[in-house]
């Protein structure tokens, strides 16, 4: 059952990753901080962890980075204006971070 959950999660993560790679970064989020979070850095860190998780299980350091990013995106998401599709962009980042963390937990069992 865990393998099936992990496989479904991996398929969804792969699809979301493809969408993310085709999406443009919202220009007004460059050089912007919300609640002390650099929005470009948040995107970069989540994308790096997601990319790594699609290649295999995350190591402990990347898993911890991912969990920190997930908390950060949860904190800033309600404060993002929707200019240029920013909410959709960061909601997808949040979903990918949550899936990658969930897949990592399933793989660790």
Tab-separated table of N, CA, C and O in Angstrom:
chain	number	residue	atom	x	y	z
A	1	UNK	N	0.824	-1.198	0.000
A	1	UNK	CA	0.000	0.000	0.000
A	1	UNK	C	0.864	1.255	0.000
A	1	UNK	O	0.575	2.189	-0.727
A	2	UNK	N	1.922	1.269	0.789
A	2	UNK	CA	2.805	2.432	0.816
A	2	UNK	C	3.431	2.631	-0.558
A	2	UNK	O	3.542	3.742	-1.046
A	3	UNK	N	3.829	1.549	-1.208
A	3	UNK	CA	4.420	1.665	-2.547
A	3	UNK	C	3.437	2.299	-3.514
A	3	UNK	O	3.809	3.135	-4.326
A	4	UNK	N	2.146	1.891	-3.443
A	4	UNK	CA	1.144	2.479	-4.320
A	4	UNK	C	0.954	3.958	-4.025
A	4	UNK	O	0.843	4.768	-4.930
A	5	UNK	N	0.899	4.311	-2.732
A	5	UNK	CA	0.762	5.710	-2.355
A	5	UNK	C	1.959	6.494	-2.868
A	5	UNK	O	1.821	7.562	-3.441
A	6	UNK	N	3.136	5.935	-2.703
A	6	UNK	CA	4.347	6.590	-3.147
A	6	UNK	C	4.364	6.719	-4.670
A	6	UNK	O	4.753	7.747	-5.203
A	7	UNK	N	3.913	5.694	-5.376
A	7	UNK	CA	3.880	5.730	-6.836
A	7	UNK	C	2.895	6.782	-7.336
A	7	UNK	O	3.203	7.557	-8.242
A	8	UNK	N	1.704	6.829	-6.736
A	8	UNK	CA	0.714	7.847	-7.125
A	8	UNK	C	1.251	9.242	-6.826
A	8	UNK	O	1.117	10.160	-7.640
A	9	UNK	N	1.853	9.399	-5.661
A	9	UNK	CA	2.425	10.689	-5.291
A	9	UNK	C	3.542	11.096	-6.236
A	9	UNK	O	3.638	12.257	-6.632
A	10	UNK	N	4.359	10.146	-6.618
A	10	UNK	CA	5.457	10.421	-7.537
A	10	UNK	C	4.933	10.819	-8.917
A	10	UNK	O	5.463	11.741	-9.547
A	11	UNK	N	3.879	10.155	-9.380
A	11	UNK	CA	3.269	10.512	-10.667
A	11	UNK	C	2.707	11.932	-10.632
A	11	UNK	O	2.894	12.709	-11.566
A	12	UNK	N	2.006	12.270	-9.541
A	12	UNK	CA	1.458	13.616	-9.393
A	12	UNK	C	2.585	14.636	-9.295
A	12	UNK	O	2.543	15.694	-9.928
A	13	UNK	N	3.606	14.327	-8.524
A	13	UNK	CA	4.745	15.234	-8.382
A	13	UNK	C	5.412	15.464	-9.737
A	13	UNK	O	5.755	16.599	-10.085
A	14	UNK	N	5.556	14.427	-10.509
A	14	UNK	CA	6.166	14.538	-11.828
A	14	UNK	C	5.330	15.439	-12.743
A	14	UNK	O	5.865	16.276	-13.476
A	15	UNK	N	4.016	15.281	-12.682
A	15	UNK	CA	3.125	16.122	-13.498
A	15	UNK	C	3.217	17.580	-13.068
A	15	UNK	O	3.346	18.491	-13.896
A	16	UNK	N	3.175	17.821	-11.753
A	16	UNK	CA	3.285	19.193	-11.245
A	16	UNK	C	4.638	19.809	-11.589
A	16	UNK	O	4.727	20.997	-11.908
A	17	UNK	N	5.698	18.994	-11.530
A	17	UNK	CA	7.031	19.476	-11.881
A	17	UNK	C	7.060	19.933	-13.345
A	17	UNK	O	7.622	20.974	-13.667
A	18	UNK	N	6.437	19.155	-14.224
A	18	UNK	CA	6.364	19.545	-15.625
A	18	UNK	C	5.639	20.875	-15.801
A	18	UNK	O	6.089	21.745	-16.563
A	19	UNK	N	4.526	21.049	-15.091
A	19	UNK	CA	3.794	22.317	-15.137
A	19	UNK	C	4.671	23.454	-14.633
A	19	UNK	O	4.693	24.547	-15.206
A	20	UNK	N	5.371	23.188	-13.551
A	20	UNK	CA	6.216	24.215	-12.951
A	20	UNK	C	7.338	24.626	-13.895
A	20	UNK	O	7.655	25.814	-14.022
A	21	UNK	N	7.921	23.675	-14.574
A	21	UNK	CA	9.017	23.977	-15.490
A	21	UNK	C	8.549	24.797	-16.698
A	21	UNK	O	9.331	25.543	-17.274
A	22	UNK	N	7.278	24.672	-17.045
A	22	UNK	CA	6.727	25.456	-18.156
A	22	UNK	C	6.238	26.838	-17.714
A	22	UNK	O	6.026	27.712	-18.541
A	23	UNK	N	6.046	27.022	-16.417
A	23	UNK	CA	5.508	28.283	-15.895
A	23	UNK	C	6.602	29.347	-15.794
A	23	UNK	O	7.759	29.038	-15.524
A	24	UNK	N	6.201	30.569	-15.997
A	24	UNK	CA	7.120	31.692	-15.816
A	24	UNK	C	7.079	32.144	-14.363
A	24	UNK	O	6.010	32.181	-13.746
A	25	UNK	N	8.243	32.485	-13.848
A	25	UNK	CA	8.294	33.026	-12.500
A	25	UNK	C	7.595	34.391	-12.509
A	25	UNK	O	7.845	35.201	-13.405
A	26	UNK	N	6.722	34.629	-11.528
A	26	UNK	CA	6.025	35.928	-11.492
A	26	UNK	C	7.029	37.076	-11.328
A	26	UNK	O	7.724	37.158	-10.309
A	27	UNK	N	7.145	37.938	-12.334
A	27	UNK	CA	8.188	38.975	-12.323
A	27	UNK	C	8.173	39.877	-11.094
A	27	UNK	O	9.224	40.279	-10.608
A	28	UNK	N	6.989	40.188	-10.578
A	28	UNK	CA	6.942	41.108	-9.435
A	28	UNK	C	7.412	40.453	-8.130
A	28	UNK	O	7.552	41.134	-7.115
A	29	UNK	N	7.705	39.159	-8.168
A	29	UNK	CA	8.193	38.478	-6.960
A	29	UNK	C	9.722	38.489	-6.890
A	29	UNK	O	10.290	38.111	-5.878
A	30	UNK	N	10.382	38.946	-7.945
A	30	UNK	CA	11.845	39.065	-7.917
A	30	UNK	C	12.236	40.142	-6.918
A	30	UNK	O	11.565	41.156	-6.807
A	31	UNK	N	13.325	39.894	-6.210
A	31	UNK	CA	13.841	40.840	-5.212
A	31	UNK	C	12.769	41.220	-4.189
A	31	UNK	O	12.757	42.331	-3.681
A	32	UNK	N	11.905	40.278	-3.866
A	32	UNK	CA	10.833	40.560	-2.914
A	32	UNK	C	10.939	39.618	-1.730
A	32	UNK	O	11.195	38.421	-1.890
A	33	UNK	N	10.742	40.168	-0.559
A	33	UNK	CA	10.667	39.388	0.674
A	33	UNK	C	9.281	39.560	1.266
A	33	UNK	O	8.730	40.660	1.251
A	34	UNK	N	8.756	38.472	1.769
A	34	UNK	CA	7.489	38.496	2.498
A	34	UNK	C	7.749	37.786	3.822
A	34	UNK	O	8.233	36.649	3.828
A	35	UNK	N	7.456	38.478	4.904
A	35	UNK	CA	7.668	37.906	6.243
A	35	UNK	C	9.084	37.354	6.395
A	35	UNK	O	9.284	36.286	6.979
A	36	UNK	N	10.059	38.054	5.815
A	36	UNK	CA	11.454	37.646	5.933
A	36	UNK	C	11.877	36.522	4.997
A	36	UNK	O	13.014	36.061	5.068
A	37	UNK	N	10.990	36.102	4.124
A	37	UNK	CA	11.299	35.020	3.181
A	37	UNK	C	11.590	35.605	1.812
A	37	UNK	O	10.761	36.317	1.242
A	38	UNK	N	12.765	35.320	1.272
A	38	UNK	CA	13.130	35.725	-0.081
A	38	UNK	C	12.363	34.818	-1.043
A	38	UNK	O	12.550	33.603	-1.051
A	39	UNK	N	11.515	35.411	-1.868
A	39	UNK	CA	10.606	34.626	-2.693
A	39	UNK	C	11.329	33.864	-3.811
A	39	UNK	O	10.901	32.773	-4.187
A	40	UNK	N	12.419	34.404	-4.325
A	40	UNK	CA	13.198	33.680	-5.339
A	40	UNK	C	13.919	32.504	-4.687
A	40	UNK	O	13.921	31.390	-5.224
A	41	UNK	N	14.516	32.737	-3.526
A	41	UNK	CA	15.227	31.676	-2.822
A	41	UNK	C	14.269	30.545	-2.436
A	41	UNK	O	14.604	29.359	-2.565
A	42	UNK	N	13.073	30.893	-2.000
A	42	UNK	CA	12.080	29.880	-1.642
A	42	UNK	C	11.746	29.005	-2.852
A	42	UNK	O	11.723	27.774	-2.755
A	43	UNK	N	11.548	29.636	-3.994
A	43	UNK	CA	11.290	28.902	-5.234
A	43	UNK	C	12.465	27.996	-5.571
A	43	UNK	O	12.286	26.809	-5.871
A	44	UNK	N	13.664	28.537	-5.497
A	44	UNK	CA	14.870	27.788	-5.855
A	44	UNK	C	15.080	26.583	-4.948
A	44	UNK	O	15.394	25.483	-5.426
A	45	UNK	N	14.912	26.774	-3.654
A	45	UNK	CA	15.141	25.669	-2.718
A	45	UNK	C	14.109	24.562	-2.890
A	45	UNK	O	14.452	23.379	-2.887
A	46	UNK	N	12.851	24.936	-3.029
A	46	UNK	CA	11.821	23.906	-3.228
A	46	UNK	C	12.067	23.180	-4.548
A	46	UNK	O	12.031	21.943	-4.600
A	47	UNK	N	12.346	23.929	-5.603
A	47	UNK	CA	12.583	23.307	-6.913
A	47	UNK	C	13.769	22.343	-6.861
A	47	UNK	O	13.708	21.241	-7.418
A	48	UNK	N	14.829	22.725	-6.177
A	48	UNK	CA	15.989	21.846	-6.058
A	48	UNK	C	15.662	20.559	-5.329
A	48	UNK	O	16.077	19.465	-5.748
A	49	UNK	N	14.905	20.674	-4.243
A	49	UNK	CA	14.531	19.477	-3.479
A	49	UNK	C	13.575	18.586	-4.263
A	49	UNK	O	13.701	17.363	-4.242
A	50	UNK	N	12.629	19.200	-4.962
A	50	UNK	CA	11.682	18.425	-5.764
A	50	UNK	C	12.419	17.703	-6.885
A	50	UNK	O	12.211	16.506	-7.115
A	51	UNK	N	13.298	18.412	-7.568
A	51	UNK	CA	14.086	17.800	-8.638
A	51	UNK	C	14.882	16.607	-8.112
A	51	UNK	O	14.899	15.531	-8.720
A	52	UNK	N	15.500	16.783	-6.955
A	52	UNK	CA	16.254	15.681	-6.343
A	52	UNK	C	15.348	14.520	-5.972
A	52	UNK	O	15.707	13.356	-6.162
A	53	UNK	N	14.162	14.819	-5.444
A	53	UNK	CA	13.259	13.745	-5.009
A	53	UNK	C	12.740	12.936	-6.197
A	53	UNK	O	12.386	11.773	-6.043
A	54	UNK	N	12.699	13.551	-7.375
A	54	UNK	CA	12.263	12.813	-8.563
A	54	UNK	C	13.334	11.833	-9.036
A	54	UNK	O	13.046	10.908	-9.800
A	55	UNK	N	14.564	12.029	-8.563
A	55	UNK	CA	15.673	11.142	-8.929
A	55	UNK	C	15.905	10.042	-7.906
A	55	UNK	O	16.617	9.092	-8.183
A	56	UNK	N	15.340	10.190	-6.729
A	56	UNK	CA	15.522	9.203	-5.674
A	56	UNK	C	15.234	9.820	-4.328
A	56	UNK	O	14.924	11.012	-4.240
A	57	UNK	N	15.332	9.041	-3.262
A	57	UNK	CA	15.018	9.554	-1.929
A	57	UNK	C	15.937	10.721	-1.540
A	57	UNK	O	17.113	10.752	-1.893
A	58	UNK	N	15.366	11.678	-0.839
A	58	UNK	CA	16.143	12.818	-0.360
A	58	UNK	C	17.014	12.401	0.815
A	58	UNK	O	16.587	11.605	1.658
A	59	UNK	N	18.197	12.977	0.901
A	59	UNK	CA	19.009	12.764	2.094
A	59	UNK	C	18.413	13.610	3.222
A	59	UNK	O	17.520	14.439	2.995
A	60	UNK	N	18.872	13.392	4.424
A	60	UNK	CA	18.295	14.059	5.590
A	60	UNK	C	18.406	15.580	5.492
A	60	UNK	O	17.475	16.302	5.841
A	61	UNK	N	19.524	16.080	5.001
A	61	UNK	CA	19.713	17.536	4.890
A	61	UNK	C	18.678	18.138	3.942
A	61	UNK	O	18.023	19.125	4.273
A	62	UNK	N	18.522	17.544	2.776
A	62	UNK	CA	17.538	18.073	1.813
A	62	UNK	C	16.116	17.929	2.343
A	62	UNK	O	15.272	18.788	2.096
A	63	UNK	N	15.862	16.843	3.045
A	63	UNK	CA	14.525	16.656	3.620
A	63	UNK	C	14.224	17.767	4.631
A	63	UNK	O	13.119	18.317	4.635
A	64	UNK	N	15.208	18.117	5.455
A	64	UNK	CA	15.016	19.193	6.431
A	64	UNK	C	14.840	20.548	5.738
A	64	UNK	O	14.014	21.355	6.154
A	65	UNK	N	15.611	20.791	4.683
A	65	UNK	CA	15.448	22.023	3.901
A	65	UNK	C	14.035	22.082	3.342
A	65	UNK	O	13.359	23.116	3.410
A	66	UNK	N	13.567	20.975	2.797
A	66	UNK	CA	12.231	20.913	2.217
A	66	UNK	C	11.157	21.204	3.258
A	66	UNK	O	10.226	21.969	3.002
A	67	UNK	N	11.288	20.626	4.440
A	67	UNK	CA	10.301	20.878	5.496
A	67	UNK	C	10.305	22.343	5.915
A	67	UNK	O	9.243	22.932	6.160
A	68	UNK	N	11.491	22.952	5.987
A	68	UNK	CA	11.576	24.378	6.307
A	68	UNK	C	10.929	25.233	5.233
A	68	UNK	O	10.229	26.206	5.533
A	69	UNK	N	11.145	24.869	3.977
A	69	UNK	CA	10.541	25.592	2.864
A	69	UNK	C	9.029	25.434	2.859
A	69	UNK	O	8.295	26.382	2.551
A	70	UNK	N	8.563	24.256	3.188
A	70	UNK	CA	7.128	24.013	3.245
A	70	UNK	C	6.489	24.918	4.301
A	70	UNK	O	5.457	25.551	4.053
A	71	UNK	N	7.114	25.024	5.458
A	71	UNK	CA	6.612	25.921	6.506
A	71	UNK	C	6.639	27.373	6.036
A	71	UNK	O	5.695	28.137	6.277
A	72	UNK	N	7.704	27.746	5.341
A	72	UNK	CA	7.833	29.125	4.864
A	72	UNK	C	6.764	29.460	3.829
A	72	UNK	O	6.138	30.526	3.884
A	73	UNK	N	6.530	28.567	2.879
A	73	UNK	CA	5.538	28.845	1.845
A	73	UNK	C	4.137	28.879	2.448
A	73	UNK	O	3.292	29.680	2.032
A	74	UNK	N	3.888	28.052	3.446
A	74	UNK	CA	2.594	28.099	4.154
A	74	UNK	C	2.403	29.461	4.827
A	74	UNK	O	1.299	30.006	4.839
A	75	UNK	N	3.488	30.000	5.371
A	75	UNK	CA	3.429	31.285	6.073
A	75	UNK	C	3.162	32.439	5.104
A	75	UNK	O	2.373	33.330	5.417
A	76	UNK	N	3.804	32.426	3.945
A	76	UNK	CA	3.713	33.577	3.047
A	76	UNK	C	2.546	33.505	2.063
A	76	UNK	O	2.099	34.546	1.569
A	77	UNK	N	2.059	32.333	1.778
A	77	UNK	CA	1.018	32.181	0.757
A	77	UNK	C	-0.199	33.085	0.992
A	77	UNK	O	-0.659	33.735	0.050
A	78	UNK	N	-0.716	33.202	2.208
A	78	UNK	CA	-1.875	34.086	2.400
A	78	UNK	C	-1.563	35.569	2.158
A	78	UNK	O	-2.480	36.372	1.994
A	79	UNK	N	-0.293	35.926	2.107
A	79	UNK	CA	0.101	37.326	1.958
A	79	UNK	C	0.488	37.697	0.526
A	79	UNK	O	0.814	38.851	0.240
A	80	UNK	N	0.439	36.733	-0.377
A	80	UNK	CA	0.829	36.966	-1.767
A	80	UNK	C	-0.351	37.536	-2.540
A	80	UNK	O	-1.457	37.016	-2.462
A	81	UNK	N	-0.076	38.618	-3.299
A	81	UNK	CA	-1.121	39.120	-4.199
A	81	UNK	C	-1.063	38.298	-5.486
A	81	UNK	O	-0.056	37.662	-5.771
A	82	UNK	N	-2.140	38.301	-6.229
A	82	UNK	CA	-2.219	37.406	-7.383
A	82	UNK	C	-1.758	38.038	-8.690
A	82	UNK	O	-2.034	37.520	-9.760
A	83	UNK	N	-1.036	39.114	-8.624
A	83	UNK	CA	-0.502	39.715	-9.843
A	83	UNK	C	0.371	38.693	-10.572
A	83	UNK	O	1.229	38.052	-9.977
A	84	UNK	N	0.122	38.527	-11.847
A	84	UNK	CA	0.949	37.632	-12.661
A	84	UNK	C	0.855	36.161	-12.299
A	84	UNK	O	1.761	35.398	-12.596
A	85	UNK	N	-0.233	35.737	-11.670
A	85	UNK	CA	-0.408	34.329	-11.337
A	85	UNK	C	0.450	33.839	-10.181
A	85	UNK	O	0.731	32.648	-10.069
A	86	UNK	N	0.872	34.750	-9.312
A	86	UNK	CA	1.774	34.394	-8.213
A	86	UNK	C	1.157	33.388	-7.248
A	86	UNK	O	1.857	32.489	-6.766
A	87	UNK	N	-0.126	33.515	-6.963
A	87	UNK	CA	-0.746	32.585	-6.009
A	87	UNK	C	-0.707	31.162	-6.571
A	87	UNK	O	-0.302	30.225	-5.877
A	88	UNK	N	-1.110	30.999	-7.815
A	88	UNK	CA	-1.086	29.667	-8.436
A	88	UNK	C	0.337	29.106	-8.444
A	88	UNK	O	0.549	27.929	-8.163
A	89	UNK	N	1.304	29.940	-8.748
A	89	UNK	CA	2.702	29.526	-8.808
A	89	UNK	C	3.172	28.998	-7.449
A	89	UNK	O	3.740	27.912	-7.349
A	90	UNK	N	2.902	29.764	-6.389
A	90	UNK	CA	3.359	29.352	-5.059
A	90	UNK	C	2.486	28.262	-4.451
A	90	UNK	O	2.972	27.470	-3.640
A	91	UNK	N	1.227	28.167	-4.845
A	91	UNK	CA	0.408	27.022	-4.403
A	91	UNK	C	0.952	25.726	-4.988
A	91	UNK	O	0.999	24.698	-4.318
A	92	UNK	N	1.385	25.770	-6.253
A	92	UNK	CA	1.980	24.585	-6.871
A	92	UNK	C	3.288	24.229	-6.163
A	92	UNK	O	3.554	23.056	-5.888
A	93	UNK	N	4.089	25.225	-5.822
A	93	UNK	CA	5.313	24.959	-5.059
A	93	UNK	C	4.987	24.279	-3.731
A	93	UNK	O	5.657	23.329	-3.332
A	94	UNK	N	3.967	24.786	-3.053
A	94	UNK	CA	3.566	24.184	-1.773
A	94	UNK	C	3.144	22.732	-1.969
A	94	UNK	O	3.548	21.844	-1.215
A	95	UNK	N	2.348	22.477	-2.989
A	95	UNK	CA	1.881	21.114	-3.239
A	95	UNK	C	3.048	20.185	-3.575
A	95	UNK	O	3.126	19.054	-3.088
A	96	UNK	N	3.978	20.677	-4.386
A	96	UNK	CA	5.139	19.853	-4.727
A	96	UNK	C	5.995	19.578	-3.493
A	96	UNK	O	6.466	18.452	-3.302
A	97	UNK	N	6.192	20.582	-2.646
A	97	UNK	CA	6.987	20.388	-1.427
A	97	UNK	C	6.330	19.363	-0.513
A	97	UNK	O	7.001	18.481	0.034
A	98	UNK	N	5.014	19.465	-0.363
A	98	UNK	CA	4.294	18.518	0.498
A	98	UNK	C	4.387	17.099	-0.062
A	98	UNK	O	4.612	16.143	0.692
A	99	UNK	N	4.220	16.943	-1.367
A	99	UNK	CA	4.312	15.611	-1.978
A	99	UNK	C	5.706	15.036	-1.845
A	99	UNK	O	5.858	13.864	-1.514
A	100	UNK	N	6.723	15.852	-2.114
A	100	UNK	CA	8.099	15.359	-2.006
A	100	UNK	C	8.410	14.949	-0.578
A	100	UNK	O	9.071	13.919	-0.357
A	101	UNK	N	7.926	15.696	0.400
A	101	UNK	CA	8.150	15.334	1.808
A	101	UNK	C	7.399	14.056	2.152
A	101	UNK	O	7.936	13.187	2.840
A	102	UNK	N	6.171	13.917	1.656
A	102	UNK	CA	5.375	12.710	1.912
A	102	UNK	C	6.013	11.490	1.279
A	102	UNK	O	6.090	10.432	1.890
A	103	UNK	N	6.476	11.623	0.058
A	103	UNK	CA	7.139	10.513	-0.632
A	103	UNK	C	8.390	10.111	0.113
A	103	UNK	O	8.663	8.930	0.311
A	104	UNK	N	9.134	11.097	0.574
A	104	UNK	CA	10.346	10.814	1.364
A	104	UNK	C	10.029	10.063	2.632
A	104	UNK	O	10.747	9.131	3.012
A	105	UNK	N	8.944	10.422	3.311
A	105	UNK	CA	8.543	9.713	4.522
A	105	UNK	C	8.118	8.286	4.210
A	105	UNK	O	8.412	7.359	4.948
A	106	UNK	N	7.408	8.087	3.101
A	106	UNK	CA	6.984	6.735	2.714
A	106	UNK	C	8.194	5.874	2.359
A	106	UNK	O	8.236	4.702	2.696
A	107	UNK	N	9.179	6.471	1.673
A	107	UNK	CA	10.369	5.731	1.306
A	107	UNK	C	11.196	5.338	2.521
A	107	UNK	O	11.871	4.320	2.515
A	108	UNK	N	11.134	6.141	3.587
A	108	UNK	CA	11.924	5.877	4.789
A	108	UNK	C	11.345	4.734	5.613
A	108	UNK	O	12.026	4.171	6.453
A	109	UNK	N	10.091	4.381	5.380
A	109	UNK	CA	9.446	3.343	6.190
A	109	UNK	C	9.862	1.972	5.812
A	109	UNK	O	10.227	1.389	5.054
